[in-house]
Structure formats: structure tokens, C-alpha cells
Coordinates of C-alpha atoms in Angstrom, one line a residue:
M150 CA -40.6 37.1 12.3
A151 CA -37.2 36.9 13.9
S152 CA -35.0 39.9 13.7
P153 CA -31.8 39.8 11.6
A154 CA -29.7 39.8 14.7
T155 CA -31.5 36.9 16.1
T156 CA -31.2 34.7 13.0
S157 CA -27.5 35.4 12.5
A158 CA -26.5 34.7 16.1
P159 CA -26.1 30.9 15.7
S160 CA -24.0 31.4 12.6
S161 CA -21.7 33.8 14.4
A162 CA -21.3 31.5 17.3
S163 CA -20.5 28.7 14.9
E164 CA -17.8 30.8 13.2
R165 CA -16.2 31.5 16.6
Q166 CA -15.7 27.8 17.4
P167 CA -12.0 27.1 17.3
V168 CA -10.8 24.6 14.7
H169 CA -8.4 22.0 16.0
P170 CA -5.0 22.2 14.2
V171 CA -5.5 18.7 12.9
D172 CA -8.6 19.9 11.0
E173 CA -7.1 23.2 9.9
L174 CA -7.2 23.8 6.1
L175 CA -4.1 25.9 5.2
P176 CA -3.6 28.1 2.1
P177 CA -2.7 26.1 -1.0
P178 CA 1.0 27.3 -1.2
K179 CA 1.6 26.1 2.4
L180 CA -0.2 22.8 1.8
L181 CA 2.0 22.2 -1.2
A182 CA 5.3 23.1 0.5
Y183 CA 4.5 21.1 3.6
G184 CA 3.2 18.2 1.5
L185 CA 6.5 18.1 -0.5
Q186 CA 8.4 18.1 2.8
H187 CA 6.6 14.9 3.9
V188 CA 7.2 13.2 0.5
A189 CA 10.9 14.1 0.7
A190 CA 11.1 12.5 4.2
M191 CA 9.4 9.2 3.1
Y192 CA 10.4 8.8 -0.5
A193 CA 13.4 6.6 0.0
G194 CA 11.5 4.4 2.4
V195 CA 8.7 3.8 -0.1
V196 CA 10.9 2.9 -3.0
A197 CA 13.4 0.7 -1.1
P198 CA 11.2 -2.4 -0.6
P199 CA 10.0 -2.7 -4.2
L200 CA 13.6 -2.0 -5.4
I201 CA 15.0 -4.8 -3.1
V202 CA 12.2 -7.3 -3.8
G203 CA 12.0 -6.5 -7.6
T204 CA 15.8 -6.9 -8.0
A205 CA 15.8 -10.2 -6.1
V206 CA 13.1 -11.7 -8.4
G207 CA 15.0 -10.6 -11.5
L208 CA 13.0 -7.5 -12.6
R209 CA 14.9 -5.0 -14.6
G210 CA 14.2 -1.8 -16.6
A211 CA 10.5 -1.0 -17.2
E212 CA 9.2 -3.8 -15.0
L213 CA 11.2 -2.6 -12.0
T214 CA 10.0 1.0 -12.7
L215 CA 6.4 -0.3 -12.8
L216 CA 6.9 -2.0 -9.4
I217 CA 8.3 1.2 -7.8
G218 CA 5.5 3.3 -9.4
A219 CA 2.9 0.9 -8.0
A220 CA 4.5 1.4 -4.5
L221 CA 4.3 5.2 -4.8
L222 CA 0.7 5.0 -6.1
T223 CA -0.6 2.7 -3.4
S224 CA 1.2 4.6 -0.7
G225 CA -0.5 7.8 -1.8
L226 CA -3.9 6.1 -1.9
A227 CA -3.3 4.7 1.6
T228 CA -2.3 8.1 2.9
L229 CA -5.4 9.7 1.5
L230 CA -7.5 7.0 3.1
Q231 CA -5.9 7.5 6.5
T232 CA -6.1 11.3 6.5
L233 CA -9.5 12.0 4.9
G234 CA -11.3 8.7 5.7
V235 CA -14.3 6.9 4.3
W236 CA -17.0 5.6 6.6
R237 CA -15.2 4.1 9.6
I238 CA -12.0 3.6 7.6
G239 CA -9.1 6.0 8.3
A240 CA -7.6 7.5 11.5
R241 CA -8.3 11.1 10.2
L242 CA -5.0 12.2 11.6
P243 CA -1.9 13.5 9.7
F244 CA -0.9 9.8 9.4
V245 CA 1.4 8.9 6.5
N246 CA 1.1 5.3 5.1
G247 CA 3.7 3.6 3.0
I248 CA 5.2 0.3 2.1
S249 CA 6.1 -1.7 5.3
F250 CA 9.7 -2.6 5.5
A251 CA 8.9 -5.4 8.0
G252 CA 7.6 -7.5 5.1
V253 CA 10.8 -7.3 3.0
A254 CA 12.7 -10.3 4.5
P255 CA 9.6 -12.6 4.6
M256 CA 8.7 -11.6 1.0
L257 CA 12.2 -12.5 -0.2
A258 CA 11.8 -15.9 1.6
I259 CA 8.5 -16.4 -0.1
A260 CA 9.8 -15.5 -3.5
K261 CA 12.8 -17.9 -3.0
Q262 CA 10.5 -20.8 -2.2
A263 CA 7.9 -20.1 -4.9
H264 CA 7.6 -22.1 -8.1
P265 CA 9.5 -20.6 -11.1
G266 CA 7.6 -17.7 -12.5
Q267 CA 5.3 -17.4 -9.5
A268 CA 7.4 -15.5 -7.1
L269 CA 5.4 -12.2 -7.2
P270 CA 2.0 -13.9 -7.6
T271 CA 2.7 -15.9 -4.5
V272 CA 3.8 -12.8 -2.6
Y273 CA 0.6 -10.9 -3.7
G274 CA -1.6 -13.8 -2.7
A275 CA -0.2 -13.7 0.8
V276 CA -0.4 -9.9 1.0
L277 CA -4.0 -10.0 -0.2
V278 CA -5.1 -12.5 2.6
A279 CA -3.1 -10.6 5.2
G280 CA -4.7 -7.3 4.3
A281 CA -8.2 -8.7 4.4
A282 CA -7.4 -10.3 7.8
A283 CA -6.2 -7.0 9.2
F284 CA -9.3 -5.2 8.0
L285 CA -11.6 -7.7 9.7
A286 CA -9.5 -7.9 12.9
A287 CA -9.3 -4.1 13.4
P288 CA -12.4 -3.8 15.8
W289 CA -10.8 -6.3 18.2
F290 CA -7.2 -5.3 17.8
C291 CA -7.9 -1.7 18.6
K292 CA -9.0 -2.6 22.1
L293 CA -5.3 -3.0 22.9
N294 CA -5.5 0.8 23.4
R295 CA -6.0 0.3 27.2
F296 CA -2.8 -1.6 27.4
F297 CA -0.8 1.5 26.2
P298 CA -0.5 3.8 29.2
P299 CA 2.4 6.3 29.2
V300 CA 4.9 3.7 30.5
V301 CA 4.2 1.6 27.4
S302 CA 3.5 4.2 24.7
G303 CA 6.5 6.3 25.8
T304 CA 8.8 3.3 25.6
V305 CA 7.4 2.4 22.1
I306 CA 7.7 6.0 20.8
T307 CA 11.3 6.1 22.0
L308 CA 12.1 2.8 20.3
I309 CA 10.5 4.0 17.0
G310 CA 13.0 6.9 17.0
L311 CA 16.0 4.7 18.0
S312 CA 15.1 2.0 15.5
L313 CA 15.1 4.6 12.7
L314 CA 18.5 6.1 13.5
P315 CA 20.3 3.2 11.7
V316 CA 18.3 4.1 8.6
A317 CA 19.6 7.7 8.9
A318 CA 23.2 6.4 9.5
N319 CA 23.0 4.2 6.3
W320 CA 21.7 7.1 4.3
A321 CA 24.4 9.4 5.6
Q322 CA 27.1 6.9 4.5
G323 CA 25.7 6.6 1.0
G324 CA 22.7 4.3 1.2
T325 CA 24.3 1.2 -0.4
P326 CA 26.8 -0.8 1.8
G327 CA 29.8 -1.9 -0.2
A328 CA 29.3 0.7 -3.0
H329 CA 32.1 3.0 -4.0
G330 CA 32.5 5.8 -1.5
Y331 CA 30.2 4.3 1.1
G332 CA 31.1 5.7 4.5
S333 CA 33.5 8.2 3.0
V334 CA 34.3 11.6 4.6
G335 CA 32.6 13.2 1.6
N336 CA 29.3 11.5 2.2
L337 CA 29.4 12.1 5.9
G338 CA 30.4 15.7 5.4
L339 CA 27.5 16.2 3.1
A340 CA 25.1 14.7 5.7
G341 CA 26.7 16.9 8.4
F342 CA 26.2 20.0 6.2
T343 CA 22.5 19.2 5.6
L344 CA 22.0 18.6 9.4
A345 CA 23.7 21.9 10.1
A346 CA 21.6 23.7 7.5
V347 CA 18.4 22.3 9.1
L348 CA 19.5 23.4 12.6
V349 CA 20.6 26.9 11.4
L350 CA 17.4 27.4 9.5
N351 CA 15.3 26.3 12.5
R352 CA 17.3 28.8 14.6
W353 CA 17.1 31.9 12.4
L354 CA 14.0 31.5 10.3
T355 CA 10.5 32.3 11.6
G356 CA 6.9 31.5 10.7
F357 CA 6.3 29.5 7.5
L358 CA 9.9 29.3 6.5
A359 CA 10.9 27.8 9.8
S360 CA 8.3 25.1 9.5
I361 CA 9.8 24.0 6.1
A362 CA 13.4 24.1 7.4
V363 CA 13.8 20.4 6.6
L364 CA 12.7 20.8 3.0
L365 CA 15.0 23.8 2.6
G366 CA 17.8 21.9 4.1
L367 CA 17.3 19.1 1.6
V368 CA 17.4 21.6 -1.2
L369 CA 20.6 23.2 0.1
G370 CA 22.2 19.8 0.6
T371 CA 21.3 18.8 -3.0
L372 CA 22.6 22.0 -4.5
V373 CA 25.9 21.6 -2.6
A374 CA 26.1 17.9 -3.8
I375 CA 25.8 18.9 -7.5
P376 CA 29.3 20.4 -8.0
L377 CA 30.7 17.6 -5.9
G378 CA 29.4 15.1 -8.4
R379 CA 27.3 13.3 -5.8
T380 CA 23.9 13.6 -7.7
D381 CA 22.8 11.3 -10.5
F382 CA 20.4 12.7 -13.1
S383 CA 20.7 9.8 -15.4
A384 CA 17.4 8.3 -14.3
L385 CA 15.5 11.3 -15.6
G386 CA 16.1 10.1 -19.2
S387 CA 15.3 6.4 -18.8
V388 CA 11.8 6.4 -17.3
P389 CA 8.4 6.8 -19.0
V390 CA 6.5 10.1 -18.5
F391 CA 3.2 8.4 -17.7
A392 CA 2.3 4.8 -16.7
V393 CA -0.7 3.2 -15.0
P394 CA -0.1 -0.2 -13.2
S395 CA -2.6 -2.8 -14.4
P396 CA -4.2 -5.1 -11.8
F397 CA -2.2 -8.2 -11.1
H398 CA 0.3 -7.2 -13.8
F399 CA 2.6 -10.0 -12.8
G400 CA 0.0 -12.7 -12.8
A401 CA -3.1 -13.9 -10.9
P402 CA -2.4 -14.3 -7.1
V403 CA -1.2 -17.7 -5.8
F404 CA -2.3 -18.7 -2.3
A405 CA 0.4 -20.8 -0.6
V406 CA -0.3 -21.7 3.0
G407 CA 3.3 -21.1 4.3
A408 CA 3.4 -17.7 2.5
V409 CA 0.1 -16.7 3.9
I410 CA 1.0 -17.6 7.5
S411 CA 4.3 -15.6 7.1
M412 CA 2.5 -12.5 5.9
L413 CA -0.2 -12.8 8.6
I414 CA 2.6 -12.5 11.1
V415 CA 4.1 -9.6 9.3
M416 CA 0.7 -7.9 9.3
L417 CA 0.3 -8.5 13.0
V418 CA 3.7 -6.8 13.5
S419 CA 2.6 -3.9 11.3
M420 CA -0.6 -3.5 13.2
T421 CA 1.3 -3.4 16.5
E422 CA 3.6 -0.8 15.1
S423 CA 0.7 1.2 13.5
T424 CA -1.1 1.2 16.9
A425 CA 2.0 2.5 18.6
D426 CA 2.5 5.1 15.9
M427 CA -1.1 6.4 16.1
L428 CA -0.8 6.7 19.9
A429 CA 2.5 8.6 19.4
L430 CA 1.0 10.9 16.7
G431 CA -2.1 11.5 18.9
E432 CA 0.2 12.7 21.7
I433 CA 2.2 15.0 19.3
V434 CA -0.8 16.6 17.7
E435 CA -2.7 16.8 21.0
R436 CA -5.6 14.7 19.8
P437 CA -5.2 11.4 21.7
A438 CA -6.0 8.4 19.6
D439 CA -9.0 6.5 21.1
E440 CA -10.2 3.0 20.2
R441 CA -12.3 4.3 17.3
T442 CA -9.4 6.2 15.8
I443 CA -7.1 3.2 16.1
E444 CA -9.8 0.9 14.6
G445 CA -10.2 3.3 11.6
G446 CA -6.5 3.5 11.2
L447 CA -6.0 -0.3 11.2
R448 CA -9.0 -0.7 8.9
A449 CA -7.2 1.7 6.5
D450 CA -4.0 -0.3 6.8
G451 CA -5.9 -3.5 5.8
A452 CA -7.9 -2.0 3.0
A453 CA -4.8 -0.3 1.6
T454 CA -2.9 -3.5 1.7
V455 CA -5.6 -5.4 -0.2
L456 CA -5.7 -2.6 -2.8
A457 CA -1.9 -2.7 -3.0
A458 CA -1.9 -6.4 -3.7
V459 CA -4.2 -5.8 -6.6
L460 CA -2.2 -2.9 -8.0
N461 CA 1.2 -4.6 -7.6
G462 CA 2.2 -2.9 -4.3
F463 CA 3.0 -4.3 -0.9
A464 CA 1.6 -4.2 2.6
A465 CA 0.8 -0.7 3.9
S466 CA 1.9 0.5 7.3
A467 CA 2.7 3.7 9.2
F468 CA 5.8 5.8 8.4
A469 CA 7.3 6.8 11.7
Q470 CA 9.8 9.3 10.1
N471 CA 6.9 11.5 9.2
I472 CA 5.7 11.6 12.8
G473 CA 9.1 13.0 13.6
L474 CA 8.6 15.7 10.9
I475 CA 5.3 16.7 12.5
A476 CA 6.9 16.8 15.9
L477 CA 9.7 19.0 14.6
T478 CA 7.6 21.4 12.5
R479 CA 4.5 21.5 14.7
V480 CA 2.4 21.6 11.5
R481 CA -0.5 19.3 12.5
S482 CA -3.0 19.6 9.7
R483 CA -4.1 16.3 8.2
Y484 CA -4.8 18.1 4.9
V485 CA -1.1 18.7 4.6
V486 CA -0.5 15.0 4.7
A487 CA -3.4 14.4 2.3
V488 CA -1.6 16.7 -0.2
S489 CA 1.5 14.5 0.2
G490 CA -0.8 11.5 -0.6
V491 CA -1.9 13.3 -3.8
I492 CA 1.8 14.0 -4.7
L493 CA 2.6 10.3 -4.2
V494 CA -0.3 9.3 -6.4
L495 CA 1.0 11.6 -9.1
L496 CA 4.6 10.3 -8.7
G497 CA 3.2 6.8 -9.2
L498 CA 1.4 7.8 -12.4
F499 CA 4.2 10.0 -13.7
P500 CA 7.4 8.1 -13.0
V501 CA 9.5 10.9 -14.4
G502 CA 8.4 13.0 -11.4
G503 CA 9.5 10.3 -9.0
A504 CA 12.9 10.1 -10.7
L505 CA 13.3 13.9 -10.1
I506 CA 12.8 13.5 -6.4
S507 CA 15.2 10.6 -6.3
V508 CA 17.9 13.0 -7.4
V509 CA 18.3 14.0 -3.7
P510 CA 21.4 12.2 -2.6
Q511 CA 21.2 9.6 0.2
P512 CA 23.7 11.5 2.4
V513 CA 21.5 14.6 2.2
L514 CA 18.5 12.5 3.4
G515 CA 20.7 11.0 6.2
G516 CA 21.5 14.4 7.6
A517 CA 17.9 15.5 7.7
G518 CA 16.9 12.0 9.0
L519 CA 19.1 12.3 12.0
A520 CA 17.1 15.4 13.2
L521 CA 13.7 13.8 12.2
F522 CA 14.2 10.4 13.9
G523 CA 15.9 11.9 16.9
T524 CA 12.9 14.1 17.4
V525 CA 10.7 11.0 17.6
A526 CA 12.8 9.5 20.3
A527 CA 12.7 12.8 22.2
S528 CA 8.9 12.8 22.0
G529 CA 9.0 9.3 23.6
V530 CA 11.1 10.6 26.4
R531 CA 8.6 13.4 27.0
T532 CA 5.8 10.8 27.2
L533 CA 7.8 8.7 29.7
A534 CA 8.1 11.8 31.9
R535 CA 4.4 11.4 32.6
A536 CA 4.9 7.8 33.7
D537 CA 5.6 6.9 37.4
L538 CA 9.2 5.8 37.0
G539 CA 9.5 6.0 40.8
S540 CA 7.8 2.6 40.7
N541 CA 10.3 -0.3 40.3
G542 CA 7.8 -2.1 38.1
N543 CA 7.5 0.7 35.7
L544 CA 11.3 1.3 35.7
L545 CA 12.0 -2.3 34.9
T546 CA 9.3 -2.3 32.2
V547 CA 11.0 0.6 30.4
A548 CA 14.5 -0.8 31.0
V549 CA 13.9 -4.3 29.7
S550 CA 11.7 -3.2 26.8
L551 CA 14.2 -0.6 25.6
G552 CA 16.9 -3.3 25.9
L553 CA 15.0 -5.8 23.8
G554 CA 14.2 -3.2 21.3
V555 CA 17.8 -2.0 20.9
L556 CA 19.2 -5.5 20.7
P557 CA 18.5 -6.0 16.9
I558 CA 20.2 -2.6 16.3
A559 CA 23.3 -3.4 18.4
S560 CA 23.6 -7.0 17.2
P561 CA 21.6 -7.6 14.0
T562 CA 22.4 -11.3 13.9
I563 CA 21.4 -12.1 17.5
W564 CA 18.2 -13.9 16.6
D565 CA 19.5 -15.8 13.6
A566 CA 19.4 -19.2 15.3
F567 CA 15.6 -18.9 15.9
P568 CA 12.9 -20.0 13.4
P569 CA 11.9 -17.5 10.7
L570 CA 8.4 -16.9 12.3
V571 CA 10.0 -15.9 15.6
R572 CA 12.7 -13.8 13.9
T573 CA 9.9 -11.8 12.1
V574 CA 8.9 -10.4 15.5
L575 CA 12.2 -10.3 17.3
D576 CA 14.2 -8.7 14.5
S577 CA 11.8 -5.7 14.6
G578 CA 13.0 -3.8 17.7
I579 CA 9.8 -1.8 17.7
S580 CA 7.6 -5.0 17.8
A581 CA 9.8 -6.8 20.3
G582 CA 10.0 -3.7 22.6
C583 CA 6.2 -3.1 22.2
L584 CA 5.2 -6.6 23.1
S585 CA 7.7 -6.6 26.1
A586 CA 6.3 -3.3 27.4
I587 CA 2.7 -4.6 27.2
V588 CA 3.5 -7.9 28.9
L589 CA 5.6 -6.4 31.7
N590 CA 3.0 -3.6 32.3
L591 CA 0.4 -6.3 32.8
F592 CA 2.8 -8.3 35.0
F593 CA 3.7 -5.4 37.3
N594 CA 0.5 -3.3 37.3
H595 CA -2.5 -5.5 36.4
L596 CA -2.0 -8.8 38.3
P597 CA -4.4 -9.3 41.2
G598 CA -3.2 -7.6 44.3
R599 CA -1.0 -5.0 42.6
A600 CA -3.7 -2.2 42.5
A601 CA -4.3 -2.7 46.3
E602 CA -0.6 -2.7 47.0
R603 CA -0.2 0.6 45.1
T604 CA -3.1 2.1 47.0
L605 CA -1.6 1.2 50.3
R606 CA 1.8 2.7 49.3
S607 CA 0.2 5.9 48.2
G608 CA -1.9 6.1 51.4
A609 CA 1.2 5.6 53.5

């Protein structure tokens, strides 16, 4: 019979094995606080697409509330699928999924061209096919991982941050161009106060409080906004306490060829962005995303998109702003993000809770967003530092790709003369810059003769 010391040795060795921060299960109070912080960072981005599309197709009152609730519910389910995973579905990283903004313009075009009364069913038919295609294509699309060396991934991460800065600027001005007070000194001052609060809290707080500095900054900004009359509590009294979206609430899906093609292109763009986001997140949490991780993440995007189409949501994709939050707080546990997914599900089922979070004024979100999104761009610069920018090819790859990615930000109408299918790609600075970086990296570094040339130069 083995001695007690002998039998207990393997267990002790197992207990000494370090747990990667991504797999660390934090105490419940911290999980809840960090999870709320993620929800606060992404909430406006989740509700904006259904609000825009729903208003465009004529939804009002309870129907519009249902559409927004479905977006929150499906975003939460998608986030749970990404973080916890089922079989080979899910990246199992602190990866937040939400409603892809890339699909808004194409969905508006689909709704405009659909037969009367079939706008949303036509949209959902296209979203359903696009999600299934993404799920099936994931094993092949993930092999693009080898085309994302630091010169490519660093460029894309930088573009993700730069592309999000206009969102923060719009929030800081008030969120709705043309509305009363948009761009006023009061709105910008409130955004500036929130940004200053986040910076001061990061400077002086330590430990757990420092890691939720963004959430605390949002609370302080909202408290300051109340006496200034910049918060609106009216929504709290006009939404139902509990609501469950019924499958295909707006009618059975309609499959129109043009609509399906348009959404397939949107899904291709979303998969490209999700791949870049997973690579960025892998660098930040120090668990590089390999092909299997990317395959699982893309499968989750596809599966969540199919589910969203059934439950009256829209295409699911990565939320880059939450990557910035992880980079800023250094809280890398995927269970934190899973808790944010649970919160989103509850907000979808209890619309009154979502209305409470929506009380946070847009300028307050804008102040915090400037820090979050800027952190993403800074992470990209850090990745580019590992690339050989002494090579003219790499330098031109970064220069041209950043230029193409920033063009839609600097001149939003630059591609308006092109066909809609082309604009779907070019109007997304992240997608345009990502494709440019991949192609130019192949051109400069993978054509026959280039490897030998580099070897000769290094030997000299």
C-alpha cells in the first residue's frame, strides 16, 4: 500500500501548476464589477444598429424595444459562446461579441429594396445564410493566420483603434449629429471631465479599484451630468419589465439573392475583422491566437449570427472597444467577459435594466472611449515595434495600409462613386487596411526570390 505522502504528491504538484490569467476564476464581486465595466463600454454599440435599422423600417414603441432587447440577448449569448465554448466553437478568450456595425448600411439598402412588409424578413433571410456560410467556412478562413505577421497584425490593431476614435468623438459631442446641443462646450466639457476622472483614478488608485477606473469614471461622469440636466430617465417608465423575443417575430425569413450576396460580403468583412481582433487580443492577454483558436472564434461568429437571425438580432462580430478595455485594465480572465455576457442576456430579457444603463450620457461614454480606443491603437504600435521596419517593403506595407485605412475616416464620401459591393469593403477602414497589409506583405515578403534576397542582405 502506498504511503499517504506518495498518494498525495501528484495532487500537490497539480495544485502548484500556474493558471494562465485568461483561465483565472476571480471572486464573484470582482467578476461582477469587471463584467459591468465591459457592458458599459459596449452597450451603445450594441443598441445602435437595431435602433437605426428599426427606425428606418418604421418600428416604434414596443416593437423597437423588442428589436433592441433581441440585440442585447443575442450579443450576450454570442459572448458566452466565445468565452466558454462548446465543442470546437468559441475562441475561449475574453472575447466580446456584439452586433456588427458593418452590416448597418447594407441592411438599410436591403430593407429599402424589399417588398412592402418584408423588410426585416428579407434582412433576416440574408443574415441566416451569411451566418451559416461563416460557420462552414471557418476551418479554411482561419488558415489566413500565417498571413498575419507583426507587420500585418500591428497595422490592423492600430487601425482598429484609429477607426474607433470617430465613435468616441461622436459620443463626446452628444451622439446624434444635428440634435440640440450636439458639439456644445457642455457636452465636450462633460467628456473631458470623464476622461480626466479615468486618468486620475488610474494614477492614484491601486489594485482592484484601479482596474475598474473606467467604470468609476463613467459613474462619476453620470453623477455630474444629473444636475446639469444631461441625463434622461424617461425611458425607465416606458419599457416592459420582462420580455422574451419570439423566433421570427417579424415574419418567416425571405431569401432574396441580392440581399444574400450583400450580407455574405458583410460577413466576409466581419470575419476579417474578427480574425484581426483575435490576433490583437491574443497579443494583449499573452496567449497568441493560433489557427484552432481563430477557427473556434469564427465558428462562434457564424453560429451566433444564425441564432441572432432566428431571435430577431443581427450579424455577430467582435467588439474592438472591449479589447481596449482589457489592454487598459490588464484584467484578462475570460470568465469576466462571460459574466458580461450573462448581464447582456439579462438586459435582453429585462428591458428595464437595459434602459437603466442607457441613462449614461453619450458625452460620458465619449470621454471614456477616447482612453479605451486610444489604448487599442497604442497596442498596435507596440506590436509594430516587433516588425522589421528597417525593410523598405515592411515600411511601405504599414504606410500604405494605414493610409487606406484612415481614408474613410478623413473623407467618409471618398468611395461613394463605387458600386455598393465595393463600398462595403472600402468604407470599413479596418477591412481595407487589413486586406492591403495582407496583399502588400505577400508582395514584398513572399514572392519568389524575396526570401533569398533577405538572406543575402542579412549575411552581408
